[in-house]
PDB file with one MODEL, atoms N, CA, C and O in Angstrom:
MODEL        1
ATOM      1  N   UNK A   1     -68.515  31.939   0.721  1.00  0.00           N
ATOM      2  CA  UNK A   1     -68.906  30.901   1.640  1.00  0.00           C
ATOM      3  C   UNK A   1     -68.988  31.358   3.057  1.00  0.00           C
ATOM      4  O   UNK A   1     -68.132  32.104   3.533  1.00  0.00           O
ATOM      5  N   UNK A   2     -69.993  30.925   3.724  1.00  0.00           N
ATOM      6  CA  UNK A   2     -70.054  31.324   5.095  1.00  0.00           C
ATOM      7  C   UNK A   2     -69.559  30.216   5.989  1.00  0.00           C
ATOM      8  O   UNK A   2     -69.667  29.045   5.625  1.00  0.00           O
ATOM      9  N   UNK A   3     -69.032  30.536   7.122  1.00  0.00           N
ATOM     10  CA  UNK A   3     -68.605  29.563   8.034  1.00  0.00           C
ATOM     11  C   UNK A   3     -69.721  28.516   8.375  1.00  0.00           C
ATOM     12  O   UNK A   3     -69.516  27.311   8.517  1.00  0.00           O
ATOM     13  N   UNK A   4     -70.933  29.151   8.486  1.00  0.00           N
ATOM     14  CA  UNK A   4     -72.095  28.361   8.794  1.00  0.00           C
ATOM     15  C   UNK A   4     -72.282  27.282   7.787  1.00  0.00           C
ATOM     16  O   UNK A   4     -72.506  26.126   8.145  1.00  0.00           O
ATOM     17  N   UNK A   5     -72.190  27.652   6.458  1.00  0.00           N
ATOM     18  CA  UNK A   5     -72.336  26.676   5.499  1.00  0.00           C
ATOM     19  C   UNK A   5     -71.367  25.564   5.498  1.00  0.00           C
ATOM     20  O   UNK A   5     -71.746  24.442   5.163  1.00  0.00           O
ATOM     21  N   UNK A   6     -70.122  25.791   5.853  1.00  0.00           N
ATOM     22  CA  UNK A   6     -69.108  24.843   6.006  1.00  0.00           C
ATOM     23  C   UNK A   6     -69.447  23.852   7.212  1.00  0.00           C
ATOM     24  O   UNK A   6     -69.398  22.624   7.132  1.00  0.00           O
ATOM     25  N   UNK A   7     -69.766  24.522   8.239  1.00  0.00           N
ATOM     26  CA  UNK A   7     -70.057  23.731   9.462  1.00  0.00           C
ATOM     27  C   UNK A   7     -71.279  22.855   9.197  1.00  0.00           C
ATOM     28  O   UNK A   7     -71.260  21.683   9.574  1.00  0.00           O
ATOM     29  N   UNK A   8     -72.359  23.372   8.556  1.00  0.00           N
ATOM     30  CA  UNK A   8     -73.460  22.599   8.227  1.00  0.00           C
ATOM     31  C   UNK A   8     -73.108  21.380   7.301  1.00  0.00           C
ATOM     32  O   UNK A   8     -73.587  20.264   7.503  1.00  0.00           O
ATOM     33  N   UNK A   9     -72.217  21.668   6.242  1.00  0.00           N
ATOM     34  CA  UNK A   9     -71.796  20.613   5.441  1.00  0.00           C
ATOM     35  C   UNK A   9     -71.078  19.504   6.050  1.00  0.00           C
ATOM     36  O   UNK A   9     -71.302  18.332   5.746  1.00  0.00           O
ATOM     37  N   UNK A  10     -70.081  19.928   7.045  1.00  0.00           N
ATOM     38  CA  UNK A  10     -69.390  18.929   7.900  1.00  0.00           C
ATOM     39  C   UNK A  10     -70.282  18.085   8.724  1.00  0.00           C
ATOM     40  O   UNK A  10     -70.076  16.880   8.863  1.00  0.00           O
ATOM     41  N   UNK A  11     -71.338  18.753   9.308  1.00  0.00           N
ATOM     42  CA  UNK A  11     -72.319  18.063  10.174  1.00  0.00           C
ATOM     43  C   UNK A  11     -73.035  17.099   9.301  1.00  0.00           C
ATOM     44  O   UNK A  11     -73.281  15.981   9.754  1.00  0.00           O
ATOM     45  N   UNK A  12     -73.395  17.417   8.098  1.00  0.00           N
ATOM     46  CA  UNK A  12     -74.042  16.541   7.236  1.00  0.00           C
ATOM     47  C   UNK A  12     -73.240  15.351   6.818  1.00  0.00           C
ATOM     48  O   UNK A  12     -73.724  14.226   6.693  1.00  0.00           O
ATOM     49  N   UNK A  13     -72.042  15.646   6.619  1.00  0.00           N
ATOM     50  CA  UNK A  13     -70.987  14.568   6.225  1.00  0.00           C
ATOM     51  C   UNK A  13     -70.905  13.562   7.331  1.00  0.00           C
ATOM     52  O   UNK A  13     -70.853  12.357   7.084  1.00  0.00           O
ATOM     53  N   UNK A  14     -70.892  14.077   8.632  1.00  0.00           N
ATOM     54  CA  UNK A  14     -70.669  13.170   9.688  1.00  0.00           C
ATOM     55  C   UNK A  14     -71.879  12.282   9.900  1.00  0.00           C
ATOM     56  O   UNK A  14     -71.761  11.203  10.480  1.00  0.00           O
ATOM     57  N   UNK A  15     -73.040  12.720   9.438  1.00  0.00           N
ATOM     58  CA  UNK A  15     -74.291  11.957   9.641  1.00  0.00           C
ATOM     59  C   UNK A  15     -74.685  11.021   8.472  1.00  0.00           C
ATOM     60  O   UNK A  15     -75.558  10.161   8.591  1.00  0.00           O
ATOM     61  N   UNK A  16     -73.976  11.247   7.318  1.00  0.00           N
ATOM     62  CA  UNK A  16     -74.351  10.609   6.056  1.00  0.00           C
ATOM     63  C   UNK A  16     -73.163   9.756   5.364  1.00  0.00           C
ATOM     64  O   UNK A  16     -72.254  10.276   4.718  1.00  0.00           O
ATOM     65  N   UNK A  17     -73.293   8.480   5.576  1.00  0.00           N
ATOM     66  CA  UNK A  17     -72.260   7.611   5.025  1.00  0.00           C
ATOM     67  C   UNK A  17     -72.031   7.780   3.509  1.00  0.00           C
ATOM     68  O   UNK A  17     -70.934   7.610   2.977  1.00  0.00           O
ATOM     69  N   UNK A  18     -73.129   8.121   2.875  1.00  0.00           N
ATOM     70  CA  UNK A  18     -72.996   8.319   1.315  1.00  0.00           C
ATOM     71  C   UNK A  18     -72.137   9.540   1.042  1.00  0.00           C
ATOM     72  O   UNK A  18     -71.294   9.525   0.146  1.00  0.00           O
ATOM     73  N   UNK A  19     -72.340  10.534   1.768  1.00  0.00           N
ATOM     74  CA  UNK A  19     -71.459  11.817   1.536  1.00  0.00           C
ATOM     75  C   UNK A  19     -69.937  11.508   1.930  1.00  0.00           C
ATOM     76  O   UNK A  19     -68.986  12.045   1.361  1.00  0.00           O
ATOM     77  N   UNK A  20     -69.829  10.660   2.878  1.00  0.00           N
ATOM     78  CA  UNK A  20     -68.387  10.327   3.382  1.00  0.00           C
ATOM     79  C   UNK A  20     -67.762   9.545   2.235  1.00  0.00           C
ATOM     80  O   UNK A  20     -66.617   9.807   1.866  1.00  0.00           O
ATOM     81  N   UNK A  21     -68.463   8.628   1.687  1.00  0.00           N
ATOM     82  CA  UNK A  21     -67.939   7.821   0.554  1.00  0.00           C
ATOM     83  C   UNK A  21     -67.592   8.690  -0.679  1.00  0.00           C
ATOM     84  O   UNK A  21     -66.599   8.456  -1.368  1.00  0.00           O
ATOM     85  N   UNK A  22     -68.427   9.670  -0.920  1.00  0.00           N
ATOM     86  CA  UNK A  22     -68.229  10.534  -2.034  1.00  0.00           C
ATOM     87  C   UNK A  22     -66.977  11.425  -1.810  1.00  0.00           C
ATOM     88  O   UNK A  22     -66.266  11.783  -2.748  1.00  0.00           O
ATOM     89  N   UNK A  23     -66.751  11.755  -0.542  1.00  0.00           N
ATOM     90  CA  UNK A  23     -65.644  12.613  -0.234  1.00  0.00           C
ATOM     91  C   UNK A  23     -64.335  11.722  -0.247  1.00  0.00           C
ATOM     92  O   UNK A  23     -63.259  12.208  -0.599  1.00  0.00           O
ATOM     93  N   UNK A  24     -64.451  10.519   0.112  1.00  0.00           N
ATOM     94  CA  UNK A  24     -63.241   9.715   0.118  1.00  0.00           C
ATOM     95  C   UNK A  24     -62.811   9.543  -1.334  1.00  0.00           C
ATOM     96  O   UNK A  24     -61.620   9.348  -1.576  1.00  0.00           O
ATOM     97  N   UNK A  25     -63.694   9.603  -2.295  1.00  0.00           N
ATOM     98  CA  UNK A  25     -63.421   9.392  -3.663  1.00  0.00           C
ATOM     99  C   UNK A  25     -63.088  10.677  -4.359  1.00  0.00           C
ATOM    100  O   UNK A  25     -62.718  10.623  -5.532  1.00  0.00           O
ATOM    101  N   UNK A  26     -63.187  11.849  -3.728  1.00  0.00           N
ATOM    102  CA  UNK A  26     -62.804  13.154  -4.245  1.00  0.00           C
ATOM    103  C   UNK A  26     -61.415  13.326  -4.392  1.00  0.00           C
ATOM    104  O   UNK A  26     -60.650  13.023  -3.476  1.00  0.00           O
ATOM    105  N   UNK A  27     -61.001  13.809  -5.517  1.00  0.00           N
ATOM    106  CA  UNK A  27     -59.524  13.914  -5.885  1.00  0.00           C
ATOM    107  C   UNK A  27     -58.939  15.197  -5.378  1.00  0.00           C
ATOM    108  O   UNK A  27     -57.726  15.266  -5.178  1.00  0.00           O
ATOM    109  N   UNK A  28     -59.675  16.146  -5.176  1.00  0.00           N
ATOM    110  CA  UNK A  28     -59.142  17.491  -4.807  1.00  0.00           C
ATOM    111  C   UNK A  28     -60.335  18.441  -4.143  1.00  0.00           C
ATOM    112  O   UNK A  28     -61.504  18.103  -3.954  1.00  0.00           O
ATOM    113  N   UNK A  29     -59.781  19.590  -3.872  1.00  0.00           N
ATOM    114  CA  UNK A  29     -60.735  20.561  -3.186  1.00  0.00           C
ATOM    115  C   UNK A  29     -61.878  20.868  -4.134  1.00  0.00           C
ATOM    116  O   UNK A  29     -63.016  20.934  -3.669  1.00  0.00           O
ATOM    117  N   UNK A  30     -61.649  21.074  -5.511  1.00  0.00           N
ATOM    118  CA  UNK A  30     -62.758  21.383  -6.318  1.00  0.00           C
ATOM    119  C   UNK A  30     -63.794  20.305  -6.420  1.00  0.00           C
ATOM    120  O   UNK A  30     -64.971  20.577  -6.659  1.00  0.00           O
ATOM    121  N   UNK A  31     -63.352  19.057  -6.237  1.00  0.00           N
ATOM    122  CA  UNK A  31     -64.293  17.936  -6.149  1.00  0.00           C
ATOM    123  C   UNK A  31     -65.038  17.974  -4.988  1.00  0.00           C
ATOM    124  O   UNK A  31     -66.201  17.572  -5.027  1.00  0.00           O
ATOM    125  N   UNK A  32     -64.486  18.456  -3.799  1.00  0.00           N
ATOM    126  CA  UNK A  32     -65.183  18.418  -2.562  1.00  0.00           C
ATOM    127  C   UNK A  32     -66.235  19.580  -2.689  1.00  0.00           C
ATOM    128  O   UNK A  32     -67.381  19.412  -2.273  1.00  0.00           O
ATOM    129  N   UNK A  33     -65.863  20.675  -3.224  1.00  0.00           N
ATOM    130  CA  UNK A  33     -66.809  21.781  -3.368  1.00  0.00           C
ATOM    131  C   UNK A  33     -68.087  21.342  -4.391  1.00  0.00           C
ATOM    132  O   UNK A  33     -69.249  21.674  -4.158  1.00  0.00           O
ATOM    133  N   UNK A  34     -67.745  20.676  -5.362  1.00  0.00           N
ATOM    134  CA  UNK A  34     -68.889  20.108  -6.175  1.00  0.00           C
ATOM    135  C   UNK A  34     -69.736  19.218  -5.404  1.00  0.00           C
ATOM    136  O   UNK A  34     -70.954  19.283  -5.565  1.00  0.00           O
ATOM    137  N   UNK A  35     -69.202  18.353  -4.542  1.00  0.00           N
ATOM    138  CA  UNK A  35     -69.978  17.464  -3.790  1.00  0.00           C
ATOM    139  C   UNK A  35     -70.915  18.242  -2.798  1.00  0.00           C
ATOM    140  O   UNK A  35     -72.095  17.927  -2.642  1.00  0.00           O
ATOM    141  N   UNK A  36     -70.331  19.238  -2.167  1.00  0.00           N
ATOM    142  CA  UNK A  36     -71.016  20.103  -1.249  1.00  0.00           C
ATOM    143  C   UNK A  36     -72.111  20.852  -2.087  1.00  0.00           C
ATOM    144  O   UNK A  36     -73.248  20.914  -1.619  1.00  0.00           O
ATOM    145  N   UNK A  37     -71.873  21.337  -3.118  1.00  0.00           N
ATOM    146  CA  UNK A  37     -72.879  22.035  -3.960  1.00  0.00           C
ATOM    147  C   UNK A  37     -74.035  21.159  -4.365  1.00  0.00           C
ATOM    148  O   UNK A  37     -75.188  21.591  -4.368  1.00  0.00           O
ATOM    149  N   UNK A  38     -73.738  19.982  -4.691  1.00  0.00           N
ATOM    150  CA  UNK A  38     -74.765  18.986  -4.973  1.00  0.00           C
ATOM    151  C   UNK A  38     -75.611  18.618  -3.819  1.00  0.00           C
ATOM    152  O   UNK A  38     -76.759  18.208  -3.993  1.00  0.00           O
ATOM    153  N   UNK A  39     -75.071  18.755  -2.613  1.00  0.00           N
ATOM    154  CA  UNK A  39     -75.773  18.456  -1.412  1.00  0.00           C
ATOM    155  C   UNK A  39     -76.474  19.658  -0.888  1.00  0.00           C
ATOM    156  O   UNK A  39     -77.130  19.575   0.150  1.00  0.00           O
ATOM    157  N   UNK A  40     -76.367  20.817  -1.576  1.00  0.00           N
ATOM    158  CA  UNK A  40     -77.058  22.044  -1.264  1.00  0.00           C
ATOM    159  C   UNK A  40     -76.281  23.001  -0.313  1.00  0.00           C
ATOM    160  O   UNK A  40     -76.876  23.771   0.441  1.00  0.00           O
ATOM    161  N   UNK A  41     -74.954  22.919  -0.382  1.00  0.00           N
ATOM    162  CA  UNK A  41     -74.133  23.762   0.473  1.00  0.00           C
ATOM    163  C   UNK A  41     -73.268  24.668  -0.466  1.00  0.00           C
ATOM    164  O   UNK A  41     -72.872  24.226  -1.544  1.00  0.00           O
ATOM    165  N   UNK A  42     -72.984  25.906  -0.060  1.00  0.00           N
ATOM    166  CA  UNK A  42     -72.182  26.775  -0.955  1.00  0.00           C
ATOM    167  C   UNK A  42     -70.834  26.920  -0.157  1.00  0.00           C
ATOM    168  O   UNK A  42     -70.823  27.557   0.896  1.00  0.00           O
ATOM    169  N   UNK A  43     -69.733  26.347  -0.643  1.00  0.00           N
ATOM    170  CA  UNK A  43     -68.393  26.544  -0.089  1.00  0.00           C
ATOM    171  C   UNK A  43     -67.395  26.727  -1.238  1.00  0.00           C
ATOM    172  O   UNK A  43     -67.614  26.324  -2.380  1.00  0.00           O
ATOM    173  N   UNK A  44     -66.336  27.333  -0.869  1.00  0.00           N
ATOM    174  CA  UNK A  44     -65.289  27.502  -1.856  1.00  0.00           C
ATOM    175  C   UNK A  44     -64.097  26.711  -1.539  1.00  0.00           C
ATOM    176  O   UNK A  44     -63.920  26.335  -0.380  1.00  0.00           O
ATOM    177  N   UNK A  45     -63.245  26.420  -2.490  1.00  0.00           N
ATOM    178  CA  UNK A  45     -62.002  25.646  -2.263  1.00  0.00           C
ATOM    179  C   UNK A  45     -61.065  26.484  -1.417  1.00  0.00           C
ATOM    180  O   UNK A  45     -60.429  25.914  -0.531  1.00  0.00           O
ATOM    181  N   UNK A  46     -60.926  27.751  -1.605  1.00  0.00           N
ATOM    182  CA  UNK A  46     -60.066  28.545  -0.883  1.00  0.00           C
ATOM    183  C   UNK A  46     -60.387  28.536   0.620  1.00  0.00           C
ATOM    184  O   UNK A  46     -59.536  28.295   1.476  1.00  0.00           O
ATOM    185  N   UNK A  47     -61.602  28.800   0.866  1.00  0.00           N
ATOM    186  CA  UNK A  47     -62.124  28.731   2.319  1.00  0.00           C
ATOM    187  C   UNK A  47     -61.991  27.394   3.008  1.00  0.00           C
ATOM    188  O   UNK A  47     -61.732  27.281   4.206  1.00  0.00           O
ATOM    189  N   UNK A  48     -62.196  26.326   2.123  1.00  0.00           N
ATOM    190  CA  UNK A  48     -62.143  25.020   2.604  1.00  0.00           C
ATOM    191  C   UNK A  48     -60.690  24.809   2.983  1.00  0.00           C
ATOM    192  O   UNK A  48     -60.477  24.202   4.032  1.00  0.00           O
ATOM    193  N   UNK A  49     -59.770  25.191   2.334  1.00  0.00           N
ATOM    194  CA  UNK A  49     -58.338  24.871   2.553  1.00  0.00           C
ATOM    195  C   UNK A  49     -57.955  25.731   3.845  1.00  0.00           C
ATOM    196  O   UNK A  49     -57.254  25.239   4.731  1.00  0.00           O
ATOM    197  N   UNK A  50     -58.399  26.912   3.905  1.00  0.00           N
ATOM    198  CA  UNK A  50     -58.191  27.782   5.108  1.00  0.00           C
ATOM    199  C   UNK A  50     -58.646  27.142   6.406  1.00  0.00           C
ATOM    200  O   UNK A  50     -57.944  27.033   7.411  1.00  0.00           O
ATOM    201  N   UNK A  51     -59.943  26.717   6.268  1.00  0.00           N
ATOM    202  CA  UNK A  51     -60.592  26.058   7.508  1.00  0.00           C
ATOM    203  C   UNK A  51     -59.839  24.842   7.915  1.00  0.00           C
ATOM    204  O   UNK A  51     -59.628  24.644   9.111  1.00  0.00           O
ATOM    205  N   UNK A  52     -59.432  24.035   7.030  1.00  0.00           N
ATOM    206  CA  UNK A  52     -58.621  22.816   7.328  1.00  0.00           C
ATOM    207  C   UNK A  52     -57.340  23.114   8.087  1.00  0.00           C
ATOM    208  O   UNK A  52     -56.952  22.340   8.962  1.00  0.00           O
ATOM    209  N   UNK A  53     -56.695  24.187   7.782  1.00  0.00           N
ATOM    210  CA  UNK A  53     -55.430  24.570   8.389  1.00  0.00           C
ATOM    211  C   UNK A  53     -55.754  25.003   9.915  1.00  0.00           C
ATOM    212  O   UNK A  53     -54.867  24.924  10.765  1.00  0.00           O
ATOM    213  N   UNK A  54     -56.947  25.425  10.208  1.00  0.00           N
ATOM    214  CA  UNK A  54     -57.285  25.940  11.450  1.00  0.00           C
ATOM    215  C   UNK A  54     -57.660  24.929  12.510  1.00  0.00           C
ATOM    216  O   UNK A  54     -57.702  25.236  13.702  1.00  0.00           O
ATOM    217  N   UNK A  55     -57.924  23.757  12.070  1.00  0.00           N
ATOM    218  CA  UNK A  55     -58.330  22.630  12.999  1.00  0.00           C
ATOM    219  C   UNK A  55     -56.994  21.936  13.614  1.00  0.00           C
ATOM    220  O   UNK A  55     -56.076  21.499  12.920  1.00  0.00           O
ATOM    221  N   UNK A  56     -57.033  21.914  14.819  1.00  0.00           N
ATOM    222  CA  UNK A  56     -55.826  21.276  15.503  1.00  0.00           C
ATOM    223  C   UNK A  56     -56.074  19.851  15.821  1.00  0.00           C
ATOM    224  O   UNK A  56     -57.204  19.379  15.695  1.00  0.00           O
ATOM    225  N   UNK A  57     -54.995  19.093  16.257  1.00  0.00           N
ATOM    226  CA  UNK A  57     -55.097  17.691  16.620  1.00  0.00           C
ATOM    227  C   UNK A  57     -55.955  17.584  17.877  1.00  0.00           C
ATOM    228  O   UNK A  57     -56.685  16.604  18.030  1.00  0.00           O
ATOM    229  N   UNK A  58     -55.892  18.501  18.727  1.00  0.00           N
ATOM    230  CA  UNK A  58     -56.591  18.425  20.006  1.00  0.00           C
ATOM    231  C   UNK A  58     -58.172  18.537  19.728  1.00  0.00           C
ATOM    232  O   UNK A  58     -58.998  17.914  20.396  1.00  0.00           O
ATOM    233  N   UNK A  59     -58.467  19.312  18.776  1.00  0.00           N
ATOM    234  CA  UNK A  59     -59.877  19.520  18.410  1.00  0.00           C
ATOM    235  C   UNK A  59     -60.445  18.190  17.760  1.00  0.00           C
ATOM    236  O   UNK A  59     -61.652  17.945  17.782  1.00  0.00           O
ATOM    237  N   UNK A  60     -59.535  17.365  17.192  1.00  0.00           N
ATOM    238  CA  UNK A  60     -59.943  16.203  16.636  1.00  0.00           C
ATOM    239  C   UNK A  60     -60.113  14.990  17.680  1.00  0.00           C
ATOM    240  O   UNK A  60     -60.679  13.934  17.398  1.00  0.00           O
ATOM    241  N   UNK A  61     -59.545  15.294  18.919  1.00  0.00           N
ATOM    242  CA  UNK A  61     -59.671  14.143  19.831  1.00  0.00           C
ATOM    243  C   UNK A  61     -61.048  13.775  20.159  1.00  0.00           C
ATOM    244  O   UNK A  61     -61.292  12.647  20.587  1.00  0.00           O
ATOM    245  N   UNK A  62     -62.053  14.736  19.971  1.00  0.00           N
ATOM    246  CA  UNK A  62     -63.436  14.419  20.332  1.00  0.00           C
ATOM    247  C   UNK A  62     -64.154  13.630  19.258  1.00  0.00           C
ATOM    248  O   UNK A  62     -65.314  13.267  19.454  1.00  0.00           O
ATOM    249  N   UNK A  63     -63.506  13.344  18.112  1.00  0.00           N
ATOM    250  CA  UNK A  63     -64.208  12.680  17.042  1.00  0.00           C
ATOM    251  C   UNK A  63     -64.198  11.211  17.347  1.00  0.00           C
ATOM    252  O   UNK A  63     -63.217  10.671  17.860  1.00  0.00           O
ATOM    253  N   UNK A  64     -65.269  10.585  17.036  1.00  0.00           N
ATOM    254  CA  UNK A  64     -65.568   9.159  17.377  1.00  0.00           C
ATOM    255  C   UNK A  64     -65.064   8.240  16.206  1.00  0.00           C
ATOM    256  O   UNK A  64     -64.990   8.657  15.050  1.00  0.00           O
ATOM    257  N   UNK A  65     -64.733   7.004  16.567  1.00  0.00           N
ATOM    258  CA  UNK A  65     -64.452   5.973  15.608  1.00  0.00           C
ATOM    259  C   UNK A  65     -63.566   6.390  14.453  1.00  0.00           C
ATOM    260  O   UNK A  65     -62.556   7.051  14.693  1.00  0.00           O
ATOM    261  N   UNK A  66     -63.868   6.057  13.258  1.00  0.00           N
ATOM    262  CA  UNK A  66     -63.081   6.359  12.057  1.00  0.00           C
ATOM    263  C   UNK A  66     -63.247   7.668  11.542  1.00  0.00           C
ATOM    264  O   UNK A  66     -62.722   7.950  10.465  1.00  0.00           O
ATOM    265  N   UNK A  67     -63.974   8.584  12.232  1.00  0.00           N
ATOM    266  CA  UNK A  67     -64.216   9.965  11.656  1.00  0.00           C
ATOM    267  C   UNK A  67     -62.851  10.745  11.632  1.00  0.00           C
ATOM    268  O   UNK A  67     -62.601  11.532  10.719  1.00  0.00           O
ATOM    269  N   UNK A  68     -61.965  10.499  12.678  1.00  0.00           N
ATOM    270  CA  UNK A  68     -60.716  11.218  12.706  1.00  0.00           C
ATOM    271  C   UNK A  68     -59.875  10.799  11.548  1.00  0.00           C
ATOM    272  O   UNK A  68     -59.218  11.623  10.911  1.00  0.00           O
ATOM    273  N   UNK A  69     -59.889   9.464  11.255  1.00  0.00           N
ATOM    274  CA  UNK A  69     -59.093   9.007  10.132  1.00  0.00           C
ATOM    275  C   UNK A  69     -59.578   9.535   8.755  1.00  0.00           C
ATOM    276  O   UNK A  69     -58.806   9.846   7.848  1.00  0.00           O
ATOM    277  N   UNK A  70     -60.976   9.608   8.683  1.00  0.00           N
ATOM    278  CA  UNK A  70     -61.627  10.158   7.543  1.00  0.00           C
ATOM    279  C   UNK A  70     -61.233  11.630   7.280  1.00  0.00           C
ATOM    280  O   UNK A  70     -61.027  12.077   6.152  1.00  0.00           O
ATOM    281  N   UNK A  71     -61.143  12.392   8.511  1.00  0.00           N
ATOM    282  CA  UNK A  71     -60.862  13.824   8.368  1.00  0.00           C
ATOM    283  C   UNK A  71     -59.430  13.987   7.884  1.00  0.00           C
ATOM    284  O   UNK A  71     -59.176  14.820   7.014  1.00  0.00           O
ATOM    285  N   UNK A  72     -58.474  13.207   8.428  1.00  0.00           N
ATOM    286  CA  UNK A  72     -57.090  13.404   7.939  1.00  0.00           C
ATOM    287  C   UNK A  72     -56.876  12.990   6.458  1.00  0.00           C
ATOM    288  O   UNK A  72     -56.060  13.586   5.754  1.00  0.00           O
ATOM    289  N   UNK A  73     -57.592  12.002   6.021  1.00  0.00           N
ATOM    290  CA  UNK A  73     -57.556  11.640   4.607  1.00  0.00           C
ATOM    291  C   UNK A  73     -58.131  12.766   3.774  1.00  0.00           C
ATOM    292  O   UNK A  73     -57.553  13.106   2.741  1.00  0.00           O
ATOM    293  N   UNK A  74     -59.284  13.380   4.191  1.00  0.00           N
ATOM    294  CA  UNK A  74     -59.876  14.544   3.634  1.00  0.00           C
ATOM    295  C   UNK A  74     -59.014  15.599   3.630  1.00  0.00           C
ATOM    296  O   UNK A  74     -58.884  16.223   2.577  1.00  0.00           O
ATOM    297  N   UNK A  75     -58.299  15.977   4.754  1.00  0.00           N
ATOM    298  CA  UNK A  75     -57.427  17.138   4.889  1.00  0.00           C
ATOM    299  C   UNK A  75     -56.236  16.965   3.836  1.00  0.00           C
ATOM    300  O   UNK A  75     -55.863  17.919   3.153  1.00  0.00           O
ATOM    301  N   UNK A  76     -55.692  15.761   3.747  1.00  0.00           N
ATOM    302  CA  UNK A  76     -54.545  15.623   2.949  1.00  0.00           C
ATOM    303  C   UNK A  76     -54.947  15.927   1.453  1.00  0.00           C
ATOM    304  O   UNK A  76     -54.157  16.477   0.685  1.00  0.00           O
ATOM    305  N   UNK A  77     -56.178  15.553   1.093  1.00  0.00           N
ATOM    306  CA  UNK A  77     -56.597  15.861  -0.304  1.00  0.00           C
ATOM    307  C   UNK A  77     -56.765  17.286  -0.573  1.00  0.00           C
ATOM    308  O   UNK A  77     -56.471  17.729  -1.683  1.00  0.00           O
ATOM    309  N   UNK A  78     -57.242  18.085   0.409  1.00  0.00           N
ATOM    310  CA  UNK A  78     -57.367  19.541   0.312  1.00  0.00           C
ATOM    311  C   UNK A  78     -55.966  20.172   0.280  1.00  0.00           C
ATOM    312  O   UNK A  78     -55.690  21.023  -0.565  1.00  0.00           O
ATOM    313  N   UNK A  79     -55.136  19.780   1.146  1.00  0.00           N
ATOM    314  CA  UNK A  79     -53.809  20.423   1.113  1.00  0.00           C
ATOM    315  C   UNK A  79     -52.937  20.068  -0.083  1.00  0.00           C
ATOM    316  O   UNK A  79     -51.994  20.784  -0.420  1.00  0.00           O
ATOM    317  N   UNK A  80     -53.282  18.917  -0.735  1.00  0.00           N
ATOM    318  CA  UNK A  80     -52.438  18.593  -1.875  1.00  0.00           C
ATOM    319  C   UNK A  80     -52.924  19.257  -3.178  1.00  0.00           C
ATOM    320  O   UNK A  80     -52.489  18.886  -4.268  1.00  0.00           O
ATOM    321  N   UNK A  81     -53.824  20.236  -3.052  1.00  0.00           N
ATOM    322  CA  UNK A  81     -54.357  20.856  -4.204  1.00  0.00           C
ATOM    323  C   UNK A  81     -53.556  22.257  -4.520  1.00  0.00           C
ATOM    324  O   UNK A  81     -53.745  22.898  -5.555  1.00  0.00           O
ATOM    325  N   UNK A  82     -52.680  22.625  -3.539  1.00  0.00           N
ATOM    326  CA  UNK A  82     -51.964  23.800  -3.808  1.00  0.00           C
ATOM    327  C   UNK A  82     -51.068  23.947  -5.003  1.00  0.00           C
ATOM    328  O   UNK A  82     -50.461  25.001  -5.194  1.00  0.00           O
TER     329      UNK A  82
ENDMDL
END
């Protein structure tokens, strides 16, 4: 997985309420990877978990509305897969 693929997927998620709903229903990192693949992005569960650990709370301050809440819910699902 390239970092560019992950960034592109996350940008697509921010712009697409349908993808957001699918991710909210995802049970684990493998489900997120499958959703990304169906949307045309190649990411891996391991890299996804790594990238989630690298995002700080300060970086999230710029997120608007409910996106920050969505991110934390998403992050908890990813981290719960260990």
